[in-house]
Structures are given as structure tokens and as C-alpha cells.
PDB file of C-alpha atoms in Angstrom:
ATOM      1  CA  MET U  92       0.456  -0.344 -82.392  1.00 69.00           C
ATOM      2  CA  THR U  93       2.304  -1.638 -79.125  1.00 83.00           C
ATOM      3  CA  SER U  94       5.026  -3.473 -80.763  1.00 83.00           C
ATOM      4  CA  SER U  95       4.983  -5.768 -77.274  1.00 86.00           C
ATOM      5  CA  ASP U  96       3.453  -9.648 -76.262  1.00 77.00           C
ATOM      6  CA  LEU U  97       0.164  -9.672 -75.782  1.00 81.00           C
ATOM      7  CA  TRP U  98      -0.193 -12.104 -72.747  1.00 79.00           C
ATOM      8  CA  ASP U  99      -3.486 -13.771 -72.436  1.00 80.00           C
ATOM      9  CA  GLN U 100      -5.725 -15.853 -69.644  1.00 87.00           C
ATOM     10  CA  ALA U 101      -3.811 -18.871 -69.014  1.00 85.00           C
ATOM     11  CA  ALA U 102      -0.202 -16.905 -69.542  1.00 83.00           C
ATOM     12  CA  ALA U 103      -1.813 -15.237 -66.476  1.00 82.00           C
ATOM     13  CA  GLU U 104      -3.448 -17.596 -64.673  1.00 84.00           C
ATOM     14  CA  ARG U 105      -0.094 -19.469 -65.146  1.00 82.00           C
ATOM     15  CA  TYR U 106       1.682 -15.744 -64.364  1.00 80.00           C
ATOM     16  CA  GLU U 107       2.366 -16.338 -60.652  1.00 79.00           C
ATOM     17  CA  GLU U 108       3.157 -20.547 -60.267  1.00 77.00           C
ATOM     18  CA  SER U 109       6.024 -19.517 -62.951  1.00 75.00           C
ATOM     19  CA  SER U 110       7.382 -16.963 -61.531  1.00 78.00           C
ATOM     20  CA  ALA U 111       6.892 -18.201 -57.955  1.00 76.00           C
ATOM     21  CA  ALA U 112      11.350 -17.821 -57.206  1.00 81.00           C
ATOM     22  CA  MET U 113      10.163 -13.692 -57.852  1.00 81.00           C
ATOM     23  CA  TYR U 114       7.484 -13.785 -55.814  1.00 83.00           C
ATOM     24  CA  ALA U 115      10.077 -15.199 -52.208  1.00 88.00           C
ATOM     25  CA  PRO U 116      10.232 -12.158 -50.002  1.00 90.00           C
ATOM     26  CA  GLU U 117      14.779 -12.081 -50.059  1.00 93.00           C
ATOM     27  CA  VAL U 118      13.511 -10.969 -53.537  1.00 91.00           C
ATOM     28  CA  LEU U 119      10.904  -9.083 -53.207  1.00 95.00           C
ATOM     29  CA  GLY U 120      11.354  -7.657 -50.112  1.00 96.00           C
ATOM     30  CA  PRO U 121      14.640  -5.851 -50.398  1.00 97.00           C
ATOM     31  CA  ALA U 122      12.971  -4.269 -54.412  1.00 98.00           C
ATOM     32  CA  VAL U 123       9.873  -2.944 -52.096  1.00 98.00           C
ATOM     33  CA  ASP U 124      11.879  -1.238 -49.774  1.00 98.00           C
ATOM     34  CA  PHE U 125      13.904   0.586 -52.478  1.00 98.00           C
ATOM     35  CA  LEU U 126      10.571   1.606 -53.921  1.00 98.00           C
ATOM     36  CA  ALA U 127       9.349   2.926 -50.732  1.00 98.00           C
ATOM     37  CA  GLU U 128      12.049   5.102 -49.866  1.00 97.00           C
ATOM     38  CA  LEU U 129      12.201   6.941 -52.911  1.00 98.00           C
ATOM     39  CA  ALA U 130       8.426   6.736 -52.888  1.00 98.00           C
ATOM     40  CA  GLY U 131       8.275   8.204 -49.331  1.00 97.00           C
ATOM     41  CA  SER U 132       5.383   9.568 -48.645  1.00 97.00           C
ATOM     42  CA  GLY U 133       4.204  10.730 -52.796  1.00 98.00           C
ATOM     43  CA  PRO U 134       2.231   7.714 -54.829  1.00 98.00           C
ATOM     44  CA  ALA U 135       3.442   5.778 -56.934  1.00 98.00           C
ATOM     45  CA  LEU U 136       3.398   4.734 -60.704  1.00 98.00           C
ATOM     46  CA  GLU U 137       4.376   0.935 -61.877  1.00 98.00           C
ATOM     47  CA  PHE U 138       4.643   0.377 -65.848  1.00 98.00           C
ATOM     48  CA  ALA U 139       3.856  -2.714 -66.845  1.00 97.00           C
ATOM     49  CA  ILE U 140       1.926  -3.670 -63.656  1.00 98.00           C
ATOM     50  CA  GLY U 141       1.208  -7.181 -64.003  1.00 96.00           C
ATOM     51  CA  THR U 142      -0.925  -9.362 -60.974  1.00 95.00           C
ATOM     52  CA  GLY U 143       0.688  -6.468 -58.426  1.00 96.00           C
ATOM     53  CA  ARG U 144       3.807  -8.763 -57.388  1.00 96.00           C
ATOM     54  CA  VAL U 145       5.620  -5.494 -56.108  1.00 98.00           C
ATOM     55  CA  ALA U 146       2.576  -3.114 -56.056  1.00 98.00           C
ATOM     56  CA  VAL U 147       0.278  -5.843 -53.153  1.00 97.00           C
ATOM     57  CA  PRO U 148       3.531  -4.977 -51.431  1.00 97.00           C
ATOM     58  CA  LEU U 149       4.217  -1.240 -51.894  1.00 98.00           C
ATOM     59  CA  ALA U 150       0.468  -0.533 -50.875  1.00 98.00           C
ATOM     60  CA  ALA U 151       0.927  -2.496 -48.563  1.00 97.00           C
ATOM     61  CA  ARG U 152       3.266  -0.472 -46.978  1.00 96.00           C
ATOM     62  CA  GLY U 153       1.871   3.023 -46.964  1.00 96.00           C
ATOM     63  CA  VAL U 154       2.084   3.717 -51.032  1.00 98.00           C
ATOM     64  CA  ARG U 155      -0.604   4.902 -53.102  1.00 98.00           C
ATOM     65  CA  VAL U 156       0.321   3.276 -56.408  1.00 98.00           C
ATOM     66  CA  SER U 157      -1.544   3.090 -59.374  1.00 98.00           C
ATOM     67  CA  GLY U 158      -0.666   1.408 -62.738  1.00 98.00           C
ATOM     68  CA  ILE U 159      -0.124   1.364 -66.486  1.00 98.00           C
ATOM     69  CA  GLU U 160      -1.223  -2.595 -67.852  1.00 97.00           C
ATOM     70  CA  LEU U 161      -1.217  -3.619 -71.967  1.00 96.00           C
ATOM     71  CA  SER U 162      -3.016  -7.125 -70.643  1.00 95.00           C
ATOM     72  CA  GLN U 163      -6.851  -6.932 -69.248  1.00 96.00           C
ATOM     73  CA  PRO U 164      -6.339 -10.851 -68.235  1.00 95.00           C
ATOM     74  CA  MET U 165      -3.485  -9.381 -65.749  1.00 96.00           C
ATOM     75  CA  VAL U 166      -5.058  -7.168 -64.306  1.00 97.00           C
ATOM     76  CA  ASP U 167      -8.117  -9.045 -63.632  1.00 96.00           C
ATOM     77  CA  GLN U 168      -4.816 -11.966 -61.910  1.00 96.00           C
ATOM     78  CA  LEU U 169      -4.329  -8.421 -60.204  1.00 97.00           C
ATOM     79  CA  ARG U 170      -7.132  -7.641 -58.884  1.00 97.00           C
ATOM     80  CA  LYS U 171      -7.725 -10.592 -56.297  1.00 95.00           C
ATOM     81  CA  SER U 172      -5.883  -9.115 -54.133  1.00 95.00           C
ATOM     82  CA  ALA U 173      -6.729  -5.602 -54.782  1.00 97.00           C
ATOM     83  CA  SER U 174      -9.190  -3.530 -56.125  1.00 97.00           C
ATOM     84  CA  ALA U 175      -9.785  -1.202 -58.336  1.00 97.00           C
ATOM     85  CA  GLU U 176      -9.736   2.163 -55.674  1.00 96.00           C
ATOM     86  CA  GLN U 177      -6.849   0.420 -53.273  1.00 97.00           C
ATOM     87  CA  ILE U 178      -4.547   0.231 -56.880  1.00 98.00           C
ATOM     88  CA  PRO U 179      -6.048   1.954 -59.884  1.00 98.00           C
ATOM     89  CA  VAL U 180      -4.924   0.827 -62.981  1.00 98.00           C
ATOM     90  CA  VAL U 181      -5.585   1.880 -66.732  1.00 98.00           C
ATOM     91  CA  VAL U 182      -5.333  -0.614 -69.537  1.00 97.00           C
ATOM     92  CA  GLY U 183      -3.021   0.433 -72.578  1.00 96.00           C
ATOM     93  CA  ASP U 184       0.777   0.462 -73.639  1.00 96.00           C
ATOM     94  CA  MET U 185       2.988   1.880 -71.355  1.00 97.00           C
ATOM     95  CA  ALA U 186       4.820   4.307 -73.944  1.00 96.00           C
ATOM     96  CA  SER U 187       1.462   6.335 -74.260  1.00 96.00           C
ATOM     97  CA  ALA U 188      -1.469   5.771 -71.726  1.00 97.00           C
ATOM     98  CA  THR U 189      -1.578   8.638 -69.176  1.00 97.00           C
ATOM     99  CA  VAL U 190      -2.853   7.741 -65.643  1.00 97.00           C
ATOM    100  CA  PRO U 191      -4.315  11.096 -63.909  1.00 96.00           C
ATOM    101  CA  GLY U 192      -1.583  13.380 -61.561  1.00 95.00           C
ATOM    102  CA  GLU U 193       2.022  13.513 -60.896  1.00 98.00           C
ATOM    103  CA  PHE U 194       4.100  10.236 -59.336  1.00 98.00           C
ATOM    104  CA  SER U 195       7.149  10.649 -56.945  1.00 98.00           C
ATOM    105  CA  LEU U 196       7.991   7.735 -58.074  1.00 98.00           C
ATOM    106  CA  VAL U 197       7.636   5.553 -61.724  1.00 98.00           C
ATOM    107  CA  TYR U 198       9.416   2.583 -62.096  1.00 98.00           C
ATOM    108  CA  VAL U 199       9.028  -1.179 -63.822  1.00 98.00           C
ATOM    109  CA  VAL U 200      10.262  -4.103 -62.332  1.00 98.00           C
ATOM    110  CA  TRP U 201      12.266  -7.748 -63.952  1.00 94.00           C
ATOM    111  CA  ASN U 202      12.657  -6.205 -67.022  1.00 94.00           C
ATOM    112  CA  SER U 203       9.348  -4.617 -68.378  1.00 95.00           C
ATOM    113  CA  ILE U 204      10.802  -2.267 -70.272  1.00 96.00           C
ATOM    114  CA  GLY U 205      12.188  -5.090 -72.609  1.00 94.00           C
ATOM    115  CA  ASN U 206       9.389  -5.652 -73.537  1.00 94.00           C
ATOM    116  CA  VAL U 207       8.818  -2.956 -75.921  1.00 95.00           C
ATOM    117  CA  ARG U 208      10.311  -4.609 -78.408  1.00 93.00           C
ATOM    118  CA  THR U 209      11.459  -1.001 -80.650  1.00 95.00           C
ATOM    119  CA  GLN U 210      13.643   1.470 -80.193  1.00 96.00           C
ATOM    120  CA  ASP U 211      11.737   4.411 -80.084  1.00 96.00           C
ATOM    121  CA  GLU U 212       8.037   2.859 -77.884  1.00 96.00           C
ATOM    122  CA  GLN U 213      11.086   2.587 -75.840  1.00 97.00           C
ATOM    123  CA  VAL U 214      12.211   6.032 -75.585  1.00 98.00           C
ATOM    124  CA  GLU U 215       8.639   7.197 -75.571  1.00 97.00           C
ATOM    125  CA  CYS U 216       8.924   4.651 -71.622  1.00 98.00           C
ATOM    126  CA  PHE U 217      11.181   7.432 -70.427  1.00 98.00           C
ATOM    127  CA  ARG U 218       9.291   9.845 -72.388  1.00 98.00           C
ATOM    128  CA  ASN U 219       5.982   9.227 -70.706  1.00 98.00           C
ATOM    129  CA  ALA U 220       7.515   8.598 -67.153  1.00 98.00           C
ATOM    130  CA  ALA U 221       8.874  12.054 -67.015  1.00 98.00           C
ATOM    131  CA  ARG U 222       5.340  12.957 -68.126  1.00 98.00           C
ATOM    132  CA  HIS U 223       3.728  11.530 -64.832  1.00 98.00           C
ATOM    133  CA  LEU U 224       6.279  12.739 -62.804  1.00 98.00           C
ATOM    134  CA  ALA U 225       6.253  15.361 -60.198  1.00 98.00           C
ATOM    135  CA  PRO U 226       9.754  17.283 -60.079  1.00 98.00           C
ATOM    136  CA  GLY U 227      12.195  16.245 -57.722  1.00 98.00           C
ATOM    137  CA  GLY U 228      10.934  13.111 -59.295  1.00 98.00           C
ATOM    138  CA  HIS U 229      12.309   9.158 -59.607  1.00 98.00           C
ATOM    139  CA  PHE U 230      12.600   6.864 -62.442  1.00 98.00           C
ATOM    140  CA  VAL U 231      13.994   3.464 -61.409  1.00 98.00           C
ATOM    141  CA  ILE U 232      14.249   0.120 -63.450  1.00 98.00           C
ATOM    142  CA  GLU U 233      15.060  -2.943 -62.943  1.00 98.00           C
ATOM    143  CA  LEU U 234      16.788  -4.858 -65.911  1.00 97.00           C
ATOM    144  CA  TRP U 235      19.244  -6.883 -66.869  1.00 93.00           C
ATOM    145  CA  VAL U 236      22.429  -7.149 -68.841  1.00 93.00           C
ATOM    146  CA  PRO U 237      21.644  -8.928 -72.112  1.00 87.00           C
ATOM    147  CA  GLY U 238      24.390 -11.774 -72.104  1.00 80.00           C
ATOM    148  CA  ILE U 239      26.516 -11.871 -75.687  1.00 79.00           C
ATOM    149  CA  ARG U 240      29.588 -12.097 -73.791  1.00 76.00           C
ATOM    150  CA  ARG U 241      28.768 -15.291 -73.556  1.00 76.00           C
ATOM    151  CA  PHE U 242      28.353 -16.600 -77.007  1.00 77.00           C
ATOM    152  CA  PRO U 243      31.053 -18.806 -78.214  1.00 76.00           C
ATOM    153  CA  PRO U 244      31.419 -17.814 -82.568  1.00 79.00           C
ATOM    154  CA  GLY U 245      28.895 -18.828 -84.176  1.00 78.00           C
ATOM    155  CA  GLN U 246      26.429 -19.653 -81.033  1.00 80.00           C
ATOM    156  CA  SER U 247      23.080 -17.585 -80.978  1.00 78.00           C
ATOM    157  CA  ALA U 248      21.262 -18.674 -77.398  1.00 86.00           C
ATOM    158  CA  VAL U 249      22.009 -18.489 -73.620  1.00 84.00           C
ATOM    159  CA  PRO U 250      21.257 -20.375 -71.243  1.00 87.00           C
ATOM    160  CA  PHE U 251      19.299 -18.194 -68.197  1.00 83.00           C
ATOM    161  CA  ASP U 252      17.900 -20.830 -65.603  1.00 87.00           C
ATOM    162  CA  VAL U 253      18.903 -25.046 -65.683  1.00 90.00           C
ATOM    163  CA  SER U 254      16.525 -26.068 -63.106  1.00 87.00           C
ATOM    164  CA  GLU U 255      14.421 -29.663 -62.684  1.00 86.00           C
ATOM    165  CA  GLU U 256      10.659 -27.763 -63.078  1.00 86.00           C
ATOM    166  CA  HIS U 257      12.313 -24.900 -65.927  1.00 89.00           C
ATOM    167  CA  VAL U 258      14.701 -25.226 -68.503  1.00 91.00           C
ATOM    168  CA  GLY U 259      14.903 -21.593 -70.388  1.00 89.00           C
ATOM    169  CA  PHE U 260      17.561 -19.769 -73.022  1.00 90.00           C
ATOM    170  CA  ASP U 261      17.373 -16.521 -74.606  1.00 90.00           C
ATOM    171  CA  THR U 262      18.018 -15.995 -78.631  1.00 90.00           C
ATOM    172  CA  TYR U 263      19.468 -12.809 -79.606  1.00 89.00           C
ATOM    173  CA  ASP U 264      19.757 -11.175 -83.198  1.00 89.00           C
ATOM    174  CA  MET U 265      22.581  -8.721 -82.467  1.00 85.00           C
ATOM    175  CA  VAL U 266      22.090  -6.846 -85.211  1.00 88.00           C
ATOM    176  CA  THR U 267      18.126  -6.015 -84.570  1.00 91.00           C
ATOM    177  CA  GLN U 268      18.886  -6.037 -80.461  1.00 93.00           C
ATOM    178  CA  GLN U 269      15.830  -8.620 -81.300  1.00 93.00           C
ATOM    179  CA  GLY U 270      15.303 -11.154 -78.601  1.00 91.00           C
ATOM    180  CA  THR U 271      13.407 -14.359 -77.925  1.00 93.00           C
ATOM    181  CA  SER U 272      12.925 -15.582 -74.303  1.00 91.00           C
ATOM    182  CA  HIS U 273      12.576 -19.285 -74.338  1.00 93.00           C
ATOM    183  CA  HIS U 274      10.952 -21.581 -72.006  1.00 90.00           C
ATOM    184  CA  TYR U 275      10.088 -24.882 -71.174  1.00 92.00           C
ATOM    185  CA  TYR U 276       9.004 -26.103 -67.995  1.00 88.00           C
ATOM    186  CA  ARG U 277       7.856 -30.035 -66.536  1.00 88.00           C
ATOM    187  CA  ASN U 278       4.611 -30.522 -64.989  1.00 85.00           C
ATOM    188  CA  SER U 279       3.699 -32.705 -62.760  1.00 84.00           C
ATOM    189  CA  ASP U 280       2.674 -35.857 -64.832  1.00 88.00           C
ATOM    190  CA  GLY U 281       5.867 -35.194 -66.382  1.00 83.00           C
ATOM    191  CA  SER U 282       5.380 -33.959 -70.076  1.00 89.00           C
ATOM    192  CA  ALA U 283       6.723 -30.366 -70.756  1.00 91.00           C
ATOM    193  CA  ARG U 284       5.305 -26.865 -71.706  1.00 88.00           C
ATOM    194  CA  TYR U 285       7.138 -24.732 -73.403  1.00 91.00           C
ATOM    195  CA  GLY U 286       6.083 -20.283 -73.655  1.00 86.00           C
ATOM    196  CA  ALA U 287       8.202 -18.117 -75.304  1.00 88.00           C
ATOM    197  CA  SER U 288       8.237 -13.673 -75.380  1.00 90.00           C
ATOM    198  CA  ASN U 289       9.874 -11.859 -76.893  1.00 92.00           C
ATOM    199  CA  PHE U 290      12.242  -8.305 -76.500  1.00 94.00           C
ATOM    200  CA  ARG U 291      14.314  -6.137 -77.760  1.00 95.00           C
ATOM    201  CA  TYR U 292      17.509  -5.693 -75.448  1.00 94.00           C
ATOM    202  CA  ILE U 293      18.840  -2.060 -74.074  1.00 95.00           C
ATOM    203  CA  TRP U 294      22.501  -1.882 -72.959  1.00 94.00           C
ATOM    204  CA  PRO U 295      22.812   0.556 -69.763  1.00 96.00           C
ATOM    205  CA  ALA U 296      24.649   3.416 -70.724  1.00 96.00           C
ATOM    206  CA  GLU U 297      21.512   3.150 -74.141  1.00 97.00           C
ATOM    207  CA  CYS U 298      19.070   3.317 -71.122  1.00 98.00           C
ATOM    208  CA  ASP U 299      21.181   6.280 -69.558  1.00 98.00           C
ATOM    209  CA  LEU U 300      20.808   8.235 -73.802  1.00 98.00           C
ATOM    210  CA  MET U 301      16.824   7.542 -73.593  1.00 98.00           C
ATOM    211  CA  ALA U 302      16.757   9.174 -70.280  1.00 98.00           C
ATOM    212  CA  ARG U 303      18.336  12.570 -71.083  1.00 98.00           C
ATOM    213  CA  LEU U 304      16.030  12.481 -74.533  1.00 98.00           C
ATOM    214  CA  ALA U 305      13.035  12.544 -71.887  1.00 98.00           C
ATOM    215  CA  GLY U 306      14.786  15.692 -69.633  1.00 98.00           C
ATOM    216  CA  MET U 307      15.667  13.385 -66.697  1.00 98.00           C
ATOM    217  CA  GLU U 308      18.869  12.705 -65.068  1.00 98.00           C
ATOM    218  CA  PRO U 309      20.823  10.153 -63.630  1.00 98.00           C
ATOM    219  CA  VAL U 310      21.127   9.048 -60.118  1.00 98.00           C
ATOM    220  CA  ARG U 311      22.515   6.043 -59.700  1.00 98.00           C
ATOM    221  CA  ARG U 312      22.556   2.970 -61.213  1.00 98.00           C
ATOM    222  CA  LEU U 313      23.273  -0.386 -58.628  1.00 98.00           C
ATOM    223  CA  ALA U 314      23.860  -4.106 -59.547  1.00 98.00           C
ATOM    224  CA  ASP U 315      20.315  -5.243 -57.540  1.00 97.00           C
ATOM    225  CA  TRP U 316      17.623  -3.395 -55.142  1.00 98.00           C
ATOM    226  CA  ARG U 317      20.483  -4.789 -52.195  1.00 97.00           C
ATOM    227  CA  GLY U 318      22.898  -1.836 -53.486  1.00 97.00           C
ATOM    228  CA  ALA U 319      25.118  -4.383 -54.751  1.00 97.00           C
ATOM    229  CA  PRO U 320      28.317  -1.962 -56.720  1.00 98.00           C
ATOM    230  CA  PHE U 321      27.724  -2.227 -60.807  1.00 98.00           C
ATOM    231  CA  THR U 322      30.800  -3.617 -62.370  1.00 96.00           C
ATOM    232  CA  ASN U 323      31.795  -4.824 -65.502  1.00 93.00           C
ATOM    233  CA  ASP U 324      30.939  -8.069 -64.141  1.00 93.00           C
ATOM    234  CA  SER U 325      27.009  -7.547 -63.568  1.00 95.00           C
ATOM    235  CA  GLU U 326      23.989  -9.133 -64.777  1.00 93.00           C
ATOM    236  CA  SER U 327      21.168  -6.341 -64.458  1.00 96.00           C
ATOM    237  CA  HIS U 328      21.228  -3.093 -62.864  1.00 98.00           C
ATOM    238  CA  VAL U 329      18.858  -1.563 -60.969  1.00 98.00           C
ATOM    239  CA  SER U 330      19.100   2.086 -62.679  1.00 98.00           C
ATOM    240  CA  VAL U 331      17.849   5.481 -61.265  1.00 98.00           C
ATOM    241  CA  TRP U 332      17.188   9.180 -62.679  1.00 98.00           C
ATOM    242  CA  ARG U 333      15.178  12.066 -61.774  1.00 98.00           C
ATOM    243  CA  LYS U 334      13.216  14.399 -63.195  1.00 98.00           C
ATOM    244  CA  PRO U 335      14.911  17.867 -62.323  1.00 97.00           C
TER     245      PRO U 335
END
């Protein structure tokens, strides 16, 4: 049984609207470019493929993309953009579900590996990636760096977005590395809607250890898809490991 939250039909139907900023060309384009270059002429597998935000444009670039997704309603939304023949998807847990074949690239984007809320399951995600990779293939994750440096003593929440349409903040338990993202959305009639998702945060060094346990070696770590250097002040990272 996975520890991940399960996205229901209502959440899946709202996903593209609530995540519109992540579909912007200046956000999505560099990610697709980066992944297409790593995939080369080989196939790619996306963990937590969701509605196909990344997979659909990556497939349009000529990459053969498959996916694993826990939520059937999210896959149903994907099917509005791509058929099962174009982008096959296995409905299941990315820590254990399998897809036939070997891949030159396995990737999981936009913090989705944090949706798996135990360390053991996160380790299994890395191992599952390694199982699916052909020798020489790459595993890529896009993940935020926990914002706990912002905490003054006694504070338990950190805002990550404050705009006219959305206010979001994370609450953290620094003993268990568990957290919750709280979202308040402004509806067109002026009312507000609340939503929440749970996660376990992972430090970059912890990711490297998980990759090592899975038999993979580090290749590079960047601050974003455009290749900015990862520094002490970076708020996110794009990390790449290789299966020998």
C-alpha cells in the first residue's frame, strides 16, 4: 500500500487550471529540451506522469514516452491529449509498478517523488528507476530544496506563493521530514477553495545516497532546467544519475 495521496476526479479535472503557471512555455520548454537531449534516440519513462504536462510535448519531439501513474482520473485527463498507443501508462505506484522494456531515461518532475511519504518507499522509487534503465541510461528528478532555512524559532509554516489567485504555504515536521502543502484558491465569484497535499521532503545529499543504494552514480546537479549552477542558495535542483 502506497503512502501517497490519491488524486481524485475533481482534483484531476482542475489540475491544468490550478497548475497553469507550470505549463507556460518558459517553464515547460527548458524541461522538455533537457529531457529530450538525455533520452536521445531511446525511450523514456515518466514516474507520476499525471495529465501529461511533460510527456505530451516530449512525445511530440519524437521521444517514445511511457508512464506510471497512481491516479486513474489523472490518466483519464491525459487521454484527452494522447492515446494509449501514443503514450502507454501503467496505473500503479511508482515505487513498485513496472513497465515492459528498458529505457534510456527515467524521470520524475515537479517534486513528485516527495509525494511518496516514507523513506523506504522513496528508496524503492530509485531502485525501480534503476530496474527500468538500460545500462548507461539516466535517472532525473526535479525537486525543491526544503525551505526550512526561513524558519525563525517557533514558526511551523513557510509561504511559497502569494498572488491574487492563490496563496500557498508549507508546514513541516522537521523530526519526521513530513510536510503538507496548503493551497487557498480564489474562485471567480470571490469565494475561496482550500486544498492540501502531503509529502516527505528529501535533501539533495539524501537523494545521492538513495541513488547509490540503487546502484546509480551521480552525473550532475543543476539549479534548474536551464543549467544554472546549484549553490547554497538554490531553492530547487535538477539532479541526474547514471546506471553504469
